[in-house]
Structure formats: structure tokens, C-alpha cells
């Protein structure tokens, strides 16, 4: 690496650390707001998986398209959604990205080409394929990126989307976040594979396994796949191996996990790994990292407060989201 490239990477890494902290502390605050009764319904937290969203989504350009799932707080924030818009959405208020009518599972923002956050398993892949084909047919070199979980790789839509993307050489990057569980089922009880990237072989596209705790590594494989899609060479399937620290959703205490498993994964926490790297190469010392965390915490608290000050939609206004005009 040249000195300039090394300096640029170091600046990027500091920004990645900040974004991963933002996601982690945002979700801590979400838990707190639940306890206070300010958030209703449920949430699916992505704590432990931050390097995947920051590494992969960060490799896209603004003009590219993105689809995500109900476990989408990290991707939405990595795409540039403000914390205020995300908090507002979770609280069901007009400060939310969808005026509060979508909630935690539907952090969608067309102004950022974040064109869908799906609670149903599968459409994140087929809708991204549609966006990619639209970009191709319009003669642009825009790319679409889609996220799903390990459990989703057993759904028909997953295979249908991969099949057609390959046949059509669609400019799409498919990312699987393999966090080892689909709801309460361990992967090996539902899936006969260790590497889900092997699914790519059946659809004649490259399948790449990456360490989902290493933001640098995720960024690199995502950049390669995006460049390939942009050059008209077709789709790639990326499997990021990662882990969710919390249960599937708010009410799940995750008792089905083996003893010590969570602690082992926490030893390779994505934020700690990057922090240690930045401290050891002299780019950001421990004191500076503590100050950064405090700064992000203050931003999280202020964003939640601003979001909470907004009203809900009136009953009349909600009708605009139910009936076509
Ligand atoms: C078509 C469909 N079937 C079943 C469900 C119920 N469901 C919600 S989350 C989930 C597990 C998905 O696991 P995975 O794809 O690994 O994603 P993760 O929650 O781990 O991010 C299931 C089966 C659903 N939402 N949609
Ligand atoms: Mg999973």
C-alpha cells in the first residue's frame, strides 16, 4: 500500500469504528426505550453483526440500491439514515423515516435508495434483483445489494432470485449474514452445509466466505463483488460469518445457545477488533476511542430526544398509507 492509500484506509477505518459504535449504542438505547414503554411491538437487534453492515453497505455508492430485512437497524444507519429518523420510526412518530407507520422491521428510505426492509423472508433478494435489472435495462451501471440471513437460504425465493440473476447476469450482490440461527433453530438442524456460500455453485456464480467480524475483510469482498457487478460480469454471493449477541427478537432469552458460545464470539467483537487495530497502528489511541464513544453516546441520546418530541400521525393522515388514491 502507498503512504496515501494507507492514510486513506486509516481515515476510513476511524469512520467505520464510529459507525459501528453508532449502531451498537443506538440499539442499547432501543432496549432502554422499550423498558420505558416508548417503543411498542418488537425489534430484532443486530448487535455483534455491525461489521457486516458497515463493511458491505459502505462499499456502495449513493446511486446504488439496497434491500434489507427486519434485522436492519445497522444497514439503515450504515446507509446514512439519521438516528433521529430511525428512532422516530421505532417509536411510531412522524419523525420516523416512514412517518412511524413501518416500525422497527421496515426502515425504508427511497431518498437513499434503501428500497425495502422486509419482514417476510425472501423478498429482499427478489426485489434487489428487480432493481438491478431495472438499472441494467436503463443502461446505467448502478448496482443493487441485498441482505438476508442464513435461515433465508432455505427459502424458494432465495434460489429463484439467484437463478435468474445468474441467467440475466444481473448487477447484484447478494449477502448472507450467517449468524448461526434462524429464529430458535441452530443452522445445522435445518441446513446440511457448513459454508452457505456453496449455494452459489448451483447457480453458477462466485460464492465467497468472509469473516463477518472483520470490517476490513467485509469491505474488500464487497468492493470486489460490486466492481464485478458494475462491469457487467454478473452477481456474487457473499457469506459473512457472524453472530447475534441478543436473542432472535425482544422476547427471546436465547436459552438454546450452548454455554460459552456467546462469550467466545464476544472475544472477537467487531468493534473491539477494529479498536485494537487502530490503537496498535497508532491511528486512534485508547483515550481518543473513549472520547469517540462518549461523543457517539451523546449523539444517540440527543437523536432519541429529538425523535421523541414529534407527534404520531392523525387517524386521518394514516389513511394515506392504507388506501391508494
Ligand atoms: C416467508 C417467511 N417464513 C417464515 C417467517 C418467520 N420468520 C421470521 S424470522 C425467521 C428466521 C430467519 O432467520 P435468518 O434468515 O437466519 O435471519 P436472522 O433472523 O438470523 O437475521 C423466520 C423463519 C417469515 N418472516 N417469512
Ligand atoms: Mg440467522
Short mmCIF file of C-alpha atoms and ligand atoms in Angstrom, two decimals:
data_model
loop_
_atom_site.label_atom_id
_atom_site.label_comp_id
_atom_site.label_asym_id
_atom_site.label_seq_id
_atom_site.Cartn_x
_atom_site.Cartn_y
_atom_site.Cartn_z
CA UNK A 1 0.00 0.00 0.00
CA UNK A 2 1.30 3.51 -0.79
CA UNK A 3 1.51 6.05 2.05
CA UNK A 4 -1.53 7.93 0.67
CA UNK A 5 -3.56 4.72 0.37
CA UNK A 6 -2.54 3.72 3.90
CA UNK A 7 -3.60 7.14 5.27
CA UNK A 8 -6.93 6.92 3.42
CA UNK A 9 -7.59 3.45 4.85
CA UNK A 10 -6.80 4.68 8.33
CA UNK A 11 -9.30 7.57 7.91
CA UNK A 12 -11.86 5.09 6.56
CA UNK A 13 -11.30 2.75 9.49
CA UNK A 14 -11.89 5.52 12.01
CA UNK A 15 -15.17 6.34 10.23
CA UNK A 16 -16.09 2.63 10.29
CA UNK A 17 -15.40 2.45 14.02
CA UNK A 18 -17.62 5.48 14.60
CA UNK A 19 -20.44 3.96 12.53
CA UNK A 20 -20.20 0.59 14.30
CA UNK A 21 -20.33 2.38 17.67
CA UNK A 22 -23.34 4.36 16.46
CA UNK A 23 -25.19 1.13 15.62
CA UNK A 24 -24.20 -0.59 18.88
CA UNK A 25 -25.19 2.35 21.09
CA UNK A 26 -28.33 3.05 19.05
CA UNK A 27 -29.52 -0.48 19.79
CA UNK A 28 -28.62 -0.21 23.50
CA UNK A 29 -30.83 2.86 23.56
CA UNK A 30 -33.59 0.95 21.75
CA UNK A 31 -33.61 -1.58 24.60
CA UNK A 32 -33.81 1.27 27.11
CA UNK A 33 -36.71 2.92 25.26
CA UNK A 34 -38.57 -0.40 25.25
CA UNK A 35 -38.25 -0.64 29.01
CA UNK A 36 -39.65 2.88 29.28
CA UNK A 37 -42.60 1.90 27.07
CA UNK A 38 -41.63 4.38 24.37
CA UNK A 39 -41.23 1.67 21.72
CA UNK A 40 -44.05 -0.80 21.08
CA UNK A 41 -44.07 -4.06 19.17
CA UNK A 42 -40.83 -5.95 18.73
CA UNK A 43 -37.29 -5.44 17.47
CA UNK A 44 -34.59 -7.68 16.06
CA UNK A 45 -31.22 -6.37 17.15
CA UNK A 46 -28.05 -6.83 15.12
CA UNK A 47 -25.52 -6.33 17.92
CA UNK A 48 -22.42 -8.38 17.10
CA UNK A 49 -23.07 -8.10 13.36
CA UNK A 50 -22.12 -4.43 12.89
CA UNK A 51 -19.03 -5.09 10.75
CA UNK A 52 -21.16 -6.74 8.06
CA UNK A 53 -23.48 -3.78 7.54
CA UNK A 54 -20.75 -1.17 7.83
CA UNK A 55 -18.28 -3.06 5.61
CA UNK A 56 -20.71 -4.08 2.87
CA UNK A 57 -23.17 -1.18 2.72
CA UNK A 58 -20.30 1.30 2.99
CA UNK A 59 -18.81 -0.10 -0.22
CA UNK A 60 -21.87 1.01 -2.24
CA UNK A 61 -22.21 4.36 -3.96
CA UNK A 62 -25.22 6.60 -3.23
CA UNK A 63 -26.78 5.80 -6.63
CA UNK A 64 -26.80 2.05 -5.90
CA UNK A 65 -29.81 0.19 -4.47
CA UNK A 66 -30.16 -1.62 -1.19
CA UNK A 67 -32.66 -4.08 0.28
CA UNK A 68 -32.53 -5.35 3.86
CA UNK A 69 -34.54 -7.35 6.39
CA UNK A 70 -36.31 -6.86 9.72
CA UNK A 71 -32.84 -7.09 11.35
CA UNK A 72 -31.99 -3.88 9.55
CA UNK A 73 -31.09 -1.11 12.01
CA UNK A 74 -27.37 -1.49 11.20
CA UNK A 75 -27.81 -1.42 7.43
CA UNK A 76 -30.11 1.61 7.53
CA UNK A 77 -27.69 3.58 9.71
CA UNK A 78 -24.74 2.45 7.57
CA UNK A 79 -26.64 3.74 4.54
CA UNK A 80 -26.80 7.17 6.15
CA UNK A 81 -30.27 7.17 7.69
CA UNK A 82 -30.18 9.59 10.62
CA UNK A 83 -30.57 8.13 14.07
CA UNK A 84 -33.46 10.54 14.62
CA UNK A 85 -35.34 9.08 11.62
CA UNK A 86 -34.65 5.54 12.84
CA UNK A 87 -35.64 6.24 16.45
CA UNK A 88 -38.76 8.08 15.29
CA UNK A 89 -39.77 5.10 13.16
CA UNK A 90 -39.34 2.68 16.07
CA UNK A 91 -41.39 4.98 18.30
CA UNK A 92 -44.18 5.22 15.70
CA UNK A 93 -43.84 9.00 15.31
CA UNK A 94 -43.77 11.39 12.35
CA UNK A 95 -40.03 11.94 12.93
CA UNK A 96 -39.59 8.38 11.58
CA UNK A 97 -38.34 7.54 8.09
CA UNK A 98 -41.83 6.22 7.21
CA UNK A 99 -43.75 8.62 9.46
CA UNK A 100 -43.88 5.90 12.08
CA UNK A 101 -46.18 3.56 10.15
CA UNK A 102 -43.48 0.96 9.40
CA UNK A 103 -41.73 0.44 12.72
CA UNK A 104 -38.50 -1.38 13.51
CA UNK A 105 -38.84 -4.01 10.78
CA UNK A 106 -39.38 -1.54 7.93
CA UNK A 107 -36.61 1.04 7.91
CA UNK A 108 -37.08 2.13 4.31
CA UNK A 109 -35.82 5.34 2.72
CA UNK A 110 -36.24 5.84 -1.01
CA UNK A 111 -34.24 9.09 -0.89
CA UNK A 112 -31.23 6.92 -0.06
CA UNK A 113 -32.18 4.13 -2.48
CA UNK A 114 -32.89 1.92 0.52
CA UNK A 115 -35.85 0.49 -1.32
CA UNK A 116 -37.16 -2.09 1.10
CA UNK A 117 -36.81 -3.64 4.55
CA UNK A 118 -38.76 -6.89 4.62
CA UNK A 119 -40.30 -8.82 7.50
CA UNK A 120 -41.12 -11.69 5.14
CA UNK A 121 -38.12 -13.90 4.38
CA UNK A 122 -37.03 -13.84 0.74
CA UNK A 123 -38.23 -10.62 -0.96
CA UNK A 124 -35.03 -8.75 -0.07
CA UNK A 125 -33.33 -10.88 -2.75
CA UNK A 126 -36.05 -10.78 -5.43
CA UNK A 127 -36.70 -7.05 -5.06
CA UNK A 128 -32.96 -6.27 -5.29
CA UNK A 129 -32.84 -8.40 -8.43
CA UNK A 130 -35.68 -6.30 -9.87
CA UNK A 131 -33.81 -3.08 -9.06
CA UNK A 132 -30.63 -4.47 -10.60
CA UNK A 133 -32.44 -5.46 -13.80
CA UNK A 134 -34.10 -2.05 -13.97
CA UNK A 135 -30.67 -0.40 -13.67
CA UNK A 136 -29.31 -2.67 -16.40
CA UNK A 137 -32.24 -2.17 -18.79
CA UNK A 138 -32.00 1.61 -18.33
CA UNK A 139 -28.37 1.40 -19.45
CA UNK A 140 -26.83 2.55 -16.14
CA UNK A 141 -24.07 0.75 -14.31
CA UNK A 142 -25.80 1.03 -10.94
CA UNK A 143 -25.68 -2.00 -8.68
CA UNK A 144 -28.10 -3.49 -6.14
CA UNK A 145 -27.12 -5.15 -2.88
CA UNK A 146 -29.40 -7.47 -0.91
CA UNK A 147 -29.12 -8.87 2.60
CA UNK A 148 -30.66 -11.98 4.11
CA UNK A 149 -29.96 -14.36 6.98
CA UNK A 150 -28.71 -17.96 6.99
CA UNK A 151 -32.25 -19.30 7.50
CA UNK A 152 -33.41 -17.50 4.37
CA UNK A 153 -31.12 -19.62 2.20
CA UNK A 154 -33.64 -22.48 2.55
CA UNK A 155 -36.48 -20.40 1.13
CA UNK A 156 -37.56 -20.83 -2.50
CA UNK A 157 -37.30 -17.12 -3.29
CA UNK A 158 -33.60 -17.17 -2.39
CA UNK A 159 -32.89 -19.79 -5.08
CA UNK A 160 -35.25 -18.26 -7.63
CA UNK A 161 -33.50 -14.89 -7.28
CA UNK A 162 -30.02 -16.41 -7.56
CA UNK A 163 -31.03 -18.47 -10.56
CA UNK A 164 -32.49 -15.59 -12.57
CA UNK A 165 -29.73 -13.18 -11.51
CA UNK A 166 -27.19 -15.62 -12.91
CA UNK A 167 -29.09 -16.25 -16.16
CA UNK A 168 -29.57 -12.49 -16.68
CA UNK A 169 -26.07 -11.50 -15.45
CA UNK A 170 -27.79 -9.02 -13.17
CA UNK A 171 -25.66 -6.37 -11.42
CA UNK A 172 -26.49 -7.55 -7.92
CA UNK A 173 -24.53 -8.51 -4.82
CA UNK A 174 -26.22 -10.99 -2.52
CA UNK A 175 -25.05 -11.00 1.09
CA UNK A 176 -25.92 -13.73 3.60
CA UNK A 177 -25.39 -12.82 7.24
CA UNK A 178 -24.79 -16.23 8.75
CA UNK A 179 -25.35 -15.68 12.48
CA UNK A 180 -25.80 -19.44 13.06
CA UNK A 181 -29.50 -19.29 13.98
CA UNK A 182 -32.81 -18.89 12.17
CA UNK A 183 -35.17 -17.81 14.95
CA UNK A 184 -34.59 -20.51 17.61
CA UNK A 185 -33.12 -23.19 15.32
CA UNK A 186 -29.37 -23.76 15.05
CA UNK A 187 -28.23 -23.72 11.44
CA UNK A 188 -27.09 -27.36 11.47
CA UNK A 189 -30.61 -28.56 12.35
CA UNK A 190 -32.07 -27.00 9.21
CA UNK A 191 -29.22 -26.84 6.71
CA UNK A 192 -26.79 -29.55 5.54
CA UNK A 193 -23.87 -27.19 4.82
CA UNK A 194 -21.08 -25.51 6.74
CA UNK A 195 -20.48 -22.85 4.11
CA UNK A 196 -23.65 -21.29 2.74
CA UNK A 197 -21.56 -19.65 0.01
CA UNK A 198 -21.52 -23.16 -1.52
CA UNK A 199 -25.10 -22.48 -2.58
CA UNK A 200 -23.60 -20.23 -5.28
CA UNK A 201 -22.27 -23.25 -7.18
CA UNK A 202 -25.77 -24.43 -8.03
CA UNK A 203 -26.41 -21.06 -9.62
CA UNK A 204 -23.09 -20.66 -11.44
CA UNK A 205 -21.83 -17.55 -9.69
CA UNK A 206 -18.88 -16.85 -7.39
CA UNK A 207 -19.50 -17.73 -3.74
CA UNK A 208 -17.24 -16.06 -1.18
CA UNK A 209 -16.91 -16.71 2.54
CA UNK A 210 -15.76 -13.79 4.68
CA UNK A 211 -15.07 -13.22 8.36
CA UNK A 212 -18.06 -11.07 9.32
CA UNK A 213 -16.31 -9.75 12.44
CA UNK A 214 -13.59 -8.11 10.33
CA UNK A 215 -14.90 -4.91 8.75
CA UNK A 216 -11.82 -4.58 6.52
CA UNK A 217 -12.32 -8.04 5.08
CA UNK A 218 -16.04 -7.47 4.51
CA UNK A 219 -15.32 -4.16 2.80
CA UNK A 220 -12.81 -5.83 0.46
CA UNK A 221 -15.03 -8.71 -0.68
CA UNK A 222 -18.00 -6.36 -1.08
CA UNK A 223 -15.93 -3.94 -3.19
CA UNK A 224 -14.77 -6.77 -5.45
CA UNK A 225 -18.33 -8.06 -5.91
CA UNK A 226 -19.67 -4.55 -6.59
CA UNK A 227 -16.92 -3.89 -9.17
CA UNK A 228 -17.74 -7.20 -10.87
CA UNK A 229 -21.46 -6.33 -10.99
CA UNK A 230 -20.75 -2.82 -12.27
CA UNK A 231 -18.55 -4.20 -15.03
CA UNK A 232 -21.46 -6.32 -16.30
CA UNK A 233 -19.99 -9.62 -15.12
CA UNK A 234 -22.99 -10.59 -13.02
CA UNK A 235 -23.89 -11.46 -9.44
CA UNK A 236 -21.83 -12.69 -6.47
CA UNK A 237 -22.98 -14.48 -3.33
CA UNK A 238 -21.14 -13.42 -0.16
CA UNK A 239 -21.48 -15.31 3.12
CA UNK A 240 -20.38 -13.27 6.14
CA UNK A 241 -19.87 -15.48 9.20
CA UNK A 242 -21.06 -13.60 12.24
CA UNK A 243 -23.13 -13.86 15.42
CA UNK A 244 -26.03 -12.06 17.05
CA UNK A 245 -25.46 -11.27 20.71
CA UNK A 246 -29.14 -10.98 21.59
CA UNK A 247 -31.99 -13.40 21.07
CA UNK A 248 -33.93 -13.51 17.82
CA UNK A 249 -36.29 -10.76 18.93
CA UNK A 250 -37.10 -8.84 22.06
CA UNK A 251 -38.85 -11.64 23.94
CA UNK A 252 -36.24 -14.35 23.19
CA UNK A 253 -33.75 -15.02 26.02
CA UNK A 254 -31.77 -17.31 23.63
CA UNK A 255 -31.62 -20.26 26.05
CA UNK A 256 -30.96 -22.62 23.12
CA UNK A 257 -27.35 -21.49 22.78
CA UNK A 258 -24.54 -23.66 24.06
CA UNK A 259 -22.82 -22.48 27.20
CA UNK A 260 -19.84 -20.24 26.47
CA UNK A 261 -20.78 -19.69 22.82
CA UNK A 262 -21.77 -16.03 23.27
CA UNK A 263 -18.64 -15.32 25.32
CA UNK A 264 -16.42 -16.92 22.65
CA UNK A 265 -17.92 -14.72 19.96
CA UNK A 266 -17.56 -11.63 22.14
CA UNK A 267 -13.84 -12.28 22.22
CA UNK A 268 -13.92 -11.40 18.53
CA UNK A 269 -16.22 -8.42 18.87
CA UNK A 270 -16.04 -6.40 15.63
CA UNK A 271 -15.75 -3.06 17.44
CA UNK A 272 -13.04 -4.32 19.80
CA UNK A 273 -11.10 -5.90 16.92
CA UNK A 274 -11.04 -2.70 14.90
CA UNK A 275 -10.37 -0.60 18.01
CA UNK A 276 -7.34 -2.74 18.90
CA UNK A 277 -6.04 -2.44 15.36
CA UNK A 278 -6.40 1.36 15.34
CA UNK A 279 -4.68 1.60 18.73
CA UNK A 280 -1.79 -0.64 17.73
CA UNK A 281 -1.09 1.09 14.41
CA UNK A 282 -1.20 4.48 16.15
CA UNK A 283 -4.20 5.88 14.24
CA UNK A 284 -6.53 6.24 17.24
CA UNK A 285 -5.34 5.76 20.82
CA UNK A 286 -7.41 4.34 23.67
CA UNK A 287 -8.17 7.78 25.14
CA UNK A 288 -9.33 9.02 21.75
CA UNK A 289 -11.51 5.94 21.38
CA UNK A 290 -13.11 6.58 24.76
CA UNK A 291 -13.79 10.17 23.73
CA UNK A 292 -15.28 8.95 20.46
CA UNK A 293 -17.62 6.59 22.31
CA UNK A 294 -18.75 9.42 24.62
CA UNK A 295 -19.35 11.66 21.62
CA UNK A 296 -21.44 8.99 19.86
CA UNK A 297 -23.38 8.28 23.07
CA UNK A 298 -24.27 11.98 23.33
CA UNK A 299 -25.43 11.94 19.69
CA UNK A 300 -27.57 8.85 20.33
CA UNK A 301 -29.24 10.42 23.38
CA UNK A 302 -29.87 13.71 21.58
CA UNK A 303 -31.28 11.94 18.49
CA UNK A 304 -33.68 9.89 20.64
CA UNK A 305 -34.84 13.01 22.43
CA UNK A 306 -35.42 14.94 19.18
CA UNK A 307 -37.27 11.97 17.65
CA UNK A 308 -39.50 11.59 20.73
CA UNK A 309 -40.66 15.21 20.50
CA UNK A 310 -42.62 14.53 17.28
CA UNK A 311 -46.34 13.62 17.21
CA UNK A 312 -47.95 10.49 15.77
CA UNK A 313 -49.88 10.76 12.52
CA UNK A 314 -53.53 11.66 13.00
CA UNK A 315 -56.09 8.94 12.19
CA UNK A 316 -56.99 10.87 9.04
CA UNK A 317 -53.33 11.06 7.94
CA UNK A 318 -52.80 7.33 8.38
CA UNK A 319 -55.39 6.67 5.66
CA UNK A 320 -52.88 7.97 3.10
CA UNK A 321 -50.85 4.82 3.85
CA UNK A 322 -53.74 2.36 3.65
CA UNK A 323 -55.77 3.31 0.58
CA UNK A 324 -54.47 4.05 -2.93
CA UNK A 325 -55.64 7.41 -4.23
C1 LIG B 1 -41.68 -16.49 4.40
C2 LIG B 1 -41.48 -16.44 5.90
N1 LIG B 1 -41.47 -17.60 6.59
C3 LIG B 1 -41.27 -17.58 7.94
C4 LIG B 1 -41.11 -16.38 8.60
C5 LIG B 1 -40.89 -16.36 10.12
N2 LIG B 1 -39.51 -16.00 10.43
C6 LIG B 1 -39.20 -14.75 10.83
S1 LIG B 1 -37.56 -14.56 11.13
C7 LIG B 1 -37.24 -16.17 10.74
C8 LIG B 1 -35.85 -16.71 10.82
C9 LIG B 1 -34.93 -16.19 9.79
O1 LIG B 1 -33.61 -16.49 10.13
P1 LIG B 1 -32.39 -15.93 9.32
O2 LIG B 1 -32.72 -15.89 7.87
O3 LIG B 1 -31.19 -16.69 9.72
O4 LIG B 1 -32.27 -14.40 9.79
P2 LIG B 1 -31.85 -13.80 11.21
O5 LIG B 1 -33.13 -13.59 11.97
O6 LIG B 1 -30.93 -14.73 11.87
O7 LIG B 1 -31.22 -12.48 10.88
C10 LIG B 1 -38.41 -16.83 10.37
C11 LIG B 1 -38.48 -18.24 9.98
C12 LIG B 1 -41.14 -15.19 7.83
N3 LIG B 1 -40.96 -13.99 8.39
N4 LIG B 1 -41.30 -15.26 6.48
MG1 LIG B 2 -29.76 -16.24 11.14
#
